[in-house]
Coordinates of C-alpha atoms and ligand atoms in Angstrom, one line a residue:
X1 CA 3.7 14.1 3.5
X2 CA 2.6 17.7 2.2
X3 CA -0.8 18.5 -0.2
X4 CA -0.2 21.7 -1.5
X5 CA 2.0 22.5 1.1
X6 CA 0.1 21.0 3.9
X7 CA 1.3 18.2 6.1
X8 CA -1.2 15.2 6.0
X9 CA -1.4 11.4 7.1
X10 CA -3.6 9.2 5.6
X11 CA -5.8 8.8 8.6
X12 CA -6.3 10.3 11.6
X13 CA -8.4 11.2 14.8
X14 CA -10.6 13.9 14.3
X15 CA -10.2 17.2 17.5
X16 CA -13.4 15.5 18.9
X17 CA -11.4 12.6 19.9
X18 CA -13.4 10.1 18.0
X19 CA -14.3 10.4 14.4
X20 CA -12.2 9.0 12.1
X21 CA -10.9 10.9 9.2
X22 CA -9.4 9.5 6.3
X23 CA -8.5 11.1 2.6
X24 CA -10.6 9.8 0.2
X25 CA -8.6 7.6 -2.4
X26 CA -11.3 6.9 -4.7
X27 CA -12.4 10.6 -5.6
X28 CA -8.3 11.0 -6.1
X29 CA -6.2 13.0 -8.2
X30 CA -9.4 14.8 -9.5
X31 CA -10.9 15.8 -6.0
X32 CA -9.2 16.1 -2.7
X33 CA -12.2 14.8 -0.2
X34 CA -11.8 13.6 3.6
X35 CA -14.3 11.1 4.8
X36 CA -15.6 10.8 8.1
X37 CA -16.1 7.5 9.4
X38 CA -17.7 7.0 12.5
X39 CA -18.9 3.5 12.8
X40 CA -17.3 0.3 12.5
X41 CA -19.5 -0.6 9.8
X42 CA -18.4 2.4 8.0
X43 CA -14.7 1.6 8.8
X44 CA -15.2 -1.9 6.9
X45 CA -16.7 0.0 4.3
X46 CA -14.4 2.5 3.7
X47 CA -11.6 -0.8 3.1
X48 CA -13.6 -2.9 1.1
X49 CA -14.9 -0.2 -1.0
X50 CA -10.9 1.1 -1.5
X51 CA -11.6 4.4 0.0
X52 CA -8.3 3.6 2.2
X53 CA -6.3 0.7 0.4
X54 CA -2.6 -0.3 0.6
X55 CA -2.2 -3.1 3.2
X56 CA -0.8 -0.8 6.3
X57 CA -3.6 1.9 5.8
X58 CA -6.3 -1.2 5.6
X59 CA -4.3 -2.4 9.0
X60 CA -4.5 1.1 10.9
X61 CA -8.6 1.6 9.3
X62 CA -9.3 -1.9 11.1
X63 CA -7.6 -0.6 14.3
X64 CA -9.9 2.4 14.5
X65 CA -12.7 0.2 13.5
X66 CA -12.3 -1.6 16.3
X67 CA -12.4 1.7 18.3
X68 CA -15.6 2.6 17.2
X69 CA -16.9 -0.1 17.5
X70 CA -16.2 -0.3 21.5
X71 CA -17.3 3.3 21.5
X72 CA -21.0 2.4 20.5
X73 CA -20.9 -0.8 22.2
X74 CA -17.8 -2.5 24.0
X75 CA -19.2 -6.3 25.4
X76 CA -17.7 -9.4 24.1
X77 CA -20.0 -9.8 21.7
X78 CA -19.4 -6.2 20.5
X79 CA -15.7 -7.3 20.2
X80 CA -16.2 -10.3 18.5
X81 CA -18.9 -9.3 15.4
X82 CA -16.3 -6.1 15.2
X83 CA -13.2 -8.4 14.7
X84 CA -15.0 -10.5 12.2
X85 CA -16.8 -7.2 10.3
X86 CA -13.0 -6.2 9.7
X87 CA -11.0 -9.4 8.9
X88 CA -14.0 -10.1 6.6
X89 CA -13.4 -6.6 4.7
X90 CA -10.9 -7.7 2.2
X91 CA -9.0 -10.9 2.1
X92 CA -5.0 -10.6 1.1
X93 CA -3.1 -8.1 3.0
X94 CA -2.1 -10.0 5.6
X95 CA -1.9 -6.6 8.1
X96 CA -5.8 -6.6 8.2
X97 CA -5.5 -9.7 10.5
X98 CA -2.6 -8.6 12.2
X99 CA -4.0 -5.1 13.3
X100 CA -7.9 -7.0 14.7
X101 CA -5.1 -9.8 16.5
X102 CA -3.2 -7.0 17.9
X103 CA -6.3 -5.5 18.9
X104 CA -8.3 -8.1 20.1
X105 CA -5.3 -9.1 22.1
X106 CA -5.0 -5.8 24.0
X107 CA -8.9 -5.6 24.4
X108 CA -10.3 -9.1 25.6
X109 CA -8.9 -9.0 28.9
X110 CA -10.4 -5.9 29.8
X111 CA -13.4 -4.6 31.4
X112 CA -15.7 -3.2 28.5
X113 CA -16.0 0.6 30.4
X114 CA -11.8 0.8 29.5
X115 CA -12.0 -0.9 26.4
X116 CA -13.2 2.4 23.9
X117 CA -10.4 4.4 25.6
X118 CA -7.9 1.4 25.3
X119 CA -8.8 0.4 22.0
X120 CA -8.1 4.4 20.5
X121 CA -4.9 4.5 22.5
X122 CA -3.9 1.1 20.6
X123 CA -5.0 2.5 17.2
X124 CA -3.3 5.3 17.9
X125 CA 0.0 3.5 18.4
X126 CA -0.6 1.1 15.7
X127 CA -0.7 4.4 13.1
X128 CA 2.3 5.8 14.5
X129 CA 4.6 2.4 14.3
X130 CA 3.6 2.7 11.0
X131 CA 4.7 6.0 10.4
X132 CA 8.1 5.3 12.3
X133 CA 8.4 2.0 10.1
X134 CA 8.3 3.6 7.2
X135 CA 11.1 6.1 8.0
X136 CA 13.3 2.9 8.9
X137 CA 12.6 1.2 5.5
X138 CA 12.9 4.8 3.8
X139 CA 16.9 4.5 5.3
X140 CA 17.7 1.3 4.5
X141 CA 16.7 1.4 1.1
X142 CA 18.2 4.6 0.3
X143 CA 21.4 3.1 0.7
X144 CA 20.6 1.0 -2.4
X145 CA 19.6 3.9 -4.4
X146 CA 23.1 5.7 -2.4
X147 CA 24.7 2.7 -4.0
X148 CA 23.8 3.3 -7.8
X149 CA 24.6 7.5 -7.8
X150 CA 28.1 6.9 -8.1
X151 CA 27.6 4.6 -11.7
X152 CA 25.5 7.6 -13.2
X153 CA 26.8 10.6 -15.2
X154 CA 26.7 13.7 -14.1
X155 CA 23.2 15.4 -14.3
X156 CA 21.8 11.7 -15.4
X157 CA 19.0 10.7 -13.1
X158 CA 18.5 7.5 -11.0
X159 CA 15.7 5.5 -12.4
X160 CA 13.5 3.5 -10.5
X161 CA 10.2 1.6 -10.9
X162 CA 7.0 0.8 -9.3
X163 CA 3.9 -0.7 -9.4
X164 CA 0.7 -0.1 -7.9
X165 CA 0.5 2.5 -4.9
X166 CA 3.0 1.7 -1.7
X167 CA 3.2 5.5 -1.1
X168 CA 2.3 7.1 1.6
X169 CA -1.5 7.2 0.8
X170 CA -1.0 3.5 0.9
X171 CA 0.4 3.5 4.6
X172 CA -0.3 6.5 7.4
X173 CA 2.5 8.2 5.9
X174 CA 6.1 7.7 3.9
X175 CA 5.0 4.8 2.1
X176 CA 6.8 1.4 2.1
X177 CA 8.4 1.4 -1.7
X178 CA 8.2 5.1 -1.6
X179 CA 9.9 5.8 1.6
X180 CA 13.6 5.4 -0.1
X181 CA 12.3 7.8 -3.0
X182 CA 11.4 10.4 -1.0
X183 CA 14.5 10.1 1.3
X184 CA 16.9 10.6 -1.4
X185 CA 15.1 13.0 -3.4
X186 CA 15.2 14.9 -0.2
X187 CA 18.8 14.3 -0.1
X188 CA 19.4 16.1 -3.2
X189 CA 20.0 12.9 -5.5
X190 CA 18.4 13.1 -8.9
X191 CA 15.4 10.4 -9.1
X192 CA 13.5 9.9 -11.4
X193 CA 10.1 7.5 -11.4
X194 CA 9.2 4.9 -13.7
X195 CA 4.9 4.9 -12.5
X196 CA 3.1 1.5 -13.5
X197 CA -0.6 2.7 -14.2
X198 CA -1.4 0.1 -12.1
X199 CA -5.1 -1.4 -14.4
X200 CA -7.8 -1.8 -13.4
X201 CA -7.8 0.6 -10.6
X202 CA -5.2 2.6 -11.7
X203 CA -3.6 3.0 -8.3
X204 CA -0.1 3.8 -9.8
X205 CA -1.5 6.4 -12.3
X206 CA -3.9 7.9 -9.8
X207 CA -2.2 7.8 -6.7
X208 CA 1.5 7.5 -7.2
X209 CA 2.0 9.9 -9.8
X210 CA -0.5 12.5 -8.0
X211 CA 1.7 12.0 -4.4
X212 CA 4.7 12.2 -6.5
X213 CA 3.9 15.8 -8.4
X214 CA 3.0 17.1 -4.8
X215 CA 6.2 16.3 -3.1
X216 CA 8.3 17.2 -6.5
X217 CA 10.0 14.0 -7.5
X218 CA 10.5 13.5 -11.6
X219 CA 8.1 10.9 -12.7
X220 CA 6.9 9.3 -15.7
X221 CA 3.2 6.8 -16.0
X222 CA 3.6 4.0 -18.2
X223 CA 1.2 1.5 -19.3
X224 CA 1.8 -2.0 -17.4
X225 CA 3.6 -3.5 -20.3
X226 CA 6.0 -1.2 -20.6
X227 CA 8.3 -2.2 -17.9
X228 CA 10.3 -4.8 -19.6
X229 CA 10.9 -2.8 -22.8
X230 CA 12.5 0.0 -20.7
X231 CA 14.4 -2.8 -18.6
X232 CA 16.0 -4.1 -21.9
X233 CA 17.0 -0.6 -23.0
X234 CA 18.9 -0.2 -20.1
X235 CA 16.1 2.6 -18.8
X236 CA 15.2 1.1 -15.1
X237 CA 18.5 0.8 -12.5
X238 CA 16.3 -0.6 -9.9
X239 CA 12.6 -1.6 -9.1
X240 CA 10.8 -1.5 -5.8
X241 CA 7.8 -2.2 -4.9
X242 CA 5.6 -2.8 -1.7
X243 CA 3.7 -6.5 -0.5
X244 CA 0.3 -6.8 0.7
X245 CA 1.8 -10.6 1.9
X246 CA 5.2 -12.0 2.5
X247 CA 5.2 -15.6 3.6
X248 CA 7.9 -17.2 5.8
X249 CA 9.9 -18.7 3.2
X250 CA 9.8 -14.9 1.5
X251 CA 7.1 -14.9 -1.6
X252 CA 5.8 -11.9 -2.0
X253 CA 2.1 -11.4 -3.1
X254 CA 1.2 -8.3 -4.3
X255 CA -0.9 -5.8 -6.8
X256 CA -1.5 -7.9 -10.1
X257 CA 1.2 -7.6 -12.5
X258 CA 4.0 -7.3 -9.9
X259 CA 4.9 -11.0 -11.1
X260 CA 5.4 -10.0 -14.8
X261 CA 7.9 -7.3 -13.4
X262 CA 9.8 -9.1 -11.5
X263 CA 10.7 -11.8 -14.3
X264 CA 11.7 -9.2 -16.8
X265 CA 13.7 -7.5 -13.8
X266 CA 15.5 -10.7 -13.5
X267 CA 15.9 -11.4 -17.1
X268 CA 17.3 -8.1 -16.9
X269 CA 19.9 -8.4 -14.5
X270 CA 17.7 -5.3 -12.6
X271 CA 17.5 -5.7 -8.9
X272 CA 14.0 -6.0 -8.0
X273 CA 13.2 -5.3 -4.0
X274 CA 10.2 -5.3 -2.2
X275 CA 9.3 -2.8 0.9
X276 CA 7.9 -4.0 3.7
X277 CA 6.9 -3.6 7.5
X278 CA 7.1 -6.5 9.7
X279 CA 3.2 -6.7 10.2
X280 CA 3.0 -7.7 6.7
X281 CA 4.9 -10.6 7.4
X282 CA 2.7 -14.2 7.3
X283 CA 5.0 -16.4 9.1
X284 CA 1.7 -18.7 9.2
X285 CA 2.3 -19.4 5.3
X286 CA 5.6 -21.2 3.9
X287 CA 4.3 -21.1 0.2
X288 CA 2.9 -17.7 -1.7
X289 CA 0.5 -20.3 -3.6
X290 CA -1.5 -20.5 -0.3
X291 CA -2.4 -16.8 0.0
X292 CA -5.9 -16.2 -0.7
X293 CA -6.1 -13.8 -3.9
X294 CA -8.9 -11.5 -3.7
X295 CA -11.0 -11.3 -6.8
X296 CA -12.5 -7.9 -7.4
X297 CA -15.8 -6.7 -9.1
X298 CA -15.7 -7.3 -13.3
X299 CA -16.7 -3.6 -13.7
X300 CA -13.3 -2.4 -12.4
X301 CA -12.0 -3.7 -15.7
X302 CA -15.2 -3.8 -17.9
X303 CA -14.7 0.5 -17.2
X304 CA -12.6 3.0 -16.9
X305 CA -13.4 6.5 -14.5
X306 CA -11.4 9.9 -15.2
X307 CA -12.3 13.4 -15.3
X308 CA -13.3 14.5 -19.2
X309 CA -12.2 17.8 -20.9
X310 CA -15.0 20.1 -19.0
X311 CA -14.5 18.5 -15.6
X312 CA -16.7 16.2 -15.5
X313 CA -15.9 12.5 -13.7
X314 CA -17.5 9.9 -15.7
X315 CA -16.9 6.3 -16.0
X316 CA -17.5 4.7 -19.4
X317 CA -17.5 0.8 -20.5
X318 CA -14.3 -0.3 -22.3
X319 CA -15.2 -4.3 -22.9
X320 CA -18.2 -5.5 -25.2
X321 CA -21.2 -6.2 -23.5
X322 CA -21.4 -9.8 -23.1
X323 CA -17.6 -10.5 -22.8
X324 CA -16.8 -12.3 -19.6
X325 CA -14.4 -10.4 -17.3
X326 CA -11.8 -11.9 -14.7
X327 CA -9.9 -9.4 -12.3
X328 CA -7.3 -11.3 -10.1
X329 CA -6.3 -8.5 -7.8
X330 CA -3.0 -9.7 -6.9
X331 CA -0.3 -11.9 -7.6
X332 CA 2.7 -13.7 -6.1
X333 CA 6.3 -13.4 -7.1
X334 CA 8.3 -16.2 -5.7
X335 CA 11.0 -15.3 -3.6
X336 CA 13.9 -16.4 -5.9
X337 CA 12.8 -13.5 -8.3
X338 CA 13.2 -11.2 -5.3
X339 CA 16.8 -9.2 -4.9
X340 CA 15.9 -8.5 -1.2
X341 CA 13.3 -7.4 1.2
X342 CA 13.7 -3.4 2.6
X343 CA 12.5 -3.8 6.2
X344 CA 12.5 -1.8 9.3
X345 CA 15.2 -3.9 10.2
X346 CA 17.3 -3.7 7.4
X347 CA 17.7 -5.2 4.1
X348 CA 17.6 -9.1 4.3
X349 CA 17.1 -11.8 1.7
X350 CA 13.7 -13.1 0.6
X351 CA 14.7 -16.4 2.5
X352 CA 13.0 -18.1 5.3
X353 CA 15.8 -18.0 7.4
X354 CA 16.1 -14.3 7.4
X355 CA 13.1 -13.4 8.2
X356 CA 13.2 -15.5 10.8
X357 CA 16.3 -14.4 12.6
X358 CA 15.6 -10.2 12.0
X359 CA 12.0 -11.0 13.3
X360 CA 12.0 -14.0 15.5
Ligands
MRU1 O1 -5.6 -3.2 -3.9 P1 -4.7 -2.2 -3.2 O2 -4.6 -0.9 -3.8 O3 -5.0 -2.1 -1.7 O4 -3.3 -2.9 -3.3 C1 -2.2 -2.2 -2.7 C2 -0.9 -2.9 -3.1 O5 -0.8 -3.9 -3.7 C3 0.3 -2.2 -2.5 O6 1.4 -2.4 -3.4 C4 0.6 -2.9 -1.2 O7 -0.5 -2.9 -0.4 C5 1.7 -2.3 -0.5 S1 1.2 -0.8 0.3 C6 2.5 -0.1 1.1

């Protein structure tokens, strides 16, 4: 998608051929800064300190982890302590394991002199299913938007909500729950975006609404809570979001408060669908209570970072010293709150079965 104009991915190989680039999501939307990683160890870092976040970006980070980490040292050993570096980074977007498996599964059986040049040429196809994933999820769910223009008055706007980031800063580009948006703003139809802040790392307010003024799209940040007072006034037509987990009986875990959405969607009577790409798929899991939830630092909610009046970024404490903090960083919603899931093979019910017949 285009910054200022300019087409950008998320990540991406560098003209040398081996350094990693990626856009900086923490320093986002005050300061537009592209890190370099060049080691695995600074690959791991870069997910488990959220520099790249949103489960298929954390997938495509690992797969060029792995690359350079057979770059500096490709034995089976090497292979191993790379794999487990990476799982290890973060633990609930399932896409983190799927992208070392796919990896490690191209790269064991081979000699370690081809494995640097194999491992970038699977990292590099890894990034672009992504992309092309995301195009396939952005037309099956703009039929669902397609399918609410014709209840709206003229010049009255479509609106839709979401929570958390599942842009394309989220993926390597389009976004999962985005992907429709931008599709059918493209196409002319009149969107407009209900933006969940997204506390405490304010993905929604920082990233959402930053990707969303770039590419033009009418938008509007709320604070969490507000969702189900706008779904009662009649002021949400649809909510999508993305997964960092489905299981095979179609729960869906993802950013904390996603759960509270999609009961008042359903006491609502708002469809409520979830965007996802088949690697996020944990056929392994037949429950959503079994996915591990990651629990994050207590400063991300004892504080809050933005930029003050003269420029300056400064983060200041927002809970009384002492107070004990808890910050769950995701949540499940159980697949009977779920309308439907928008995949890259169409749009299929949160149900075990369908999963398992589009993806068998
Ligand atoms: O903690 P984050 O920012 O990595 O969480 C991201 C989310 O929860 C996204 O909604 C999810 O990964 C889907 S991204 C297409």
């Amino acid at each position: 998608m285009k910054v200022d104009g300019r087409h950008f991915r998320s990540i991406w190989v560098e003209g040398d051929g081996w350094t990693v680039a990626a856009i900086d999501q923490r320093r986002l939307p005050h300061e537009f800064v592209i890190a370099k990683l060049t080691t695995c160890e600074e690959a791991a870092e870069a997910i488990r300190s959220m520099l790249v976040r949103g489960a298929p970006l954390i997938g495509a980070t690992a797969a060029y982890g792995m690359a350079l980490a057979m770059r500096d040292e490709a034995s089976n050993a090497a292979l191993e302590r790379a794999y487990g570096k990476l799982i290890a980074a973060r633990p609930t977007a399932i896409n983190l394991k799927w992208a070392c498996d796919e990896m490690r599964k191209v790269l064991a059986p081979l000699p370690p002199s081809a494995r640097a040049a194999a491992a970038y040429a699977r990292a590099d196809d890894i990034a672009e299913e992504d992309v092309a994933i995301n195009q396939a999820i952005g037309s099956h769910g703009l039929k669902l938007i397609e399918a609410i223009a014709p209840r709206k008055k003229p010049g009255e706007a479509i609106n839709i909500l979401t929570h958390c980031n599942a842009g394309w800063l989220a993926t390597v580009d389009w976004g999962t729950a985005t992907a429709p948006i931008y599709l059918a703003h493209d196409q002319g139809l009149k969107i407009h975006v209900w933006v969940d802040e997204t506390r405490p790392r304010n993905q929604g307010a920082s990233l959402t609404a930053w990707e969303l003024s770039h590419h033009g799209v009418a938008h509007t940040v709320i604070a969490d809570n507000t969702g189900g007072h706008l779904m009662q006034h009649g002021m949400v037509d649809l909510v999508i979001t993305g997964t960092d987990r489905v299981t095979a009986n179609g729960d869906v875990c993802n950013k904390i408060g996603t759960y509270l959405k999609a009961l008042a969607a359903h006491d609502n009577g708002v469809p409520f669908y979830v965007a996802l790409p088949s690697p996020t798929i944990d056929f392994s899991i037949d429950d959503g209570r079994k996915i591990p939830i990651e629990q994050r630092s207590a400063d991300e909610v004892a504080t809050m970072t933005g930029r003050t009046r003269d420029g300056r970024i400064e983060t200041v404490r927002i809970v009384p010293d002492g107070s004990n903090v808890a910050n769950y960083a995701f949540d499940v919603t159980p697949a009977r709150l779920v309308s439907g899931l928008i995949t890259e093979r169409g749009v299929l019910a949160a149900e075990g079965s369908a999963l398992a017949r589009a993806f068998a």
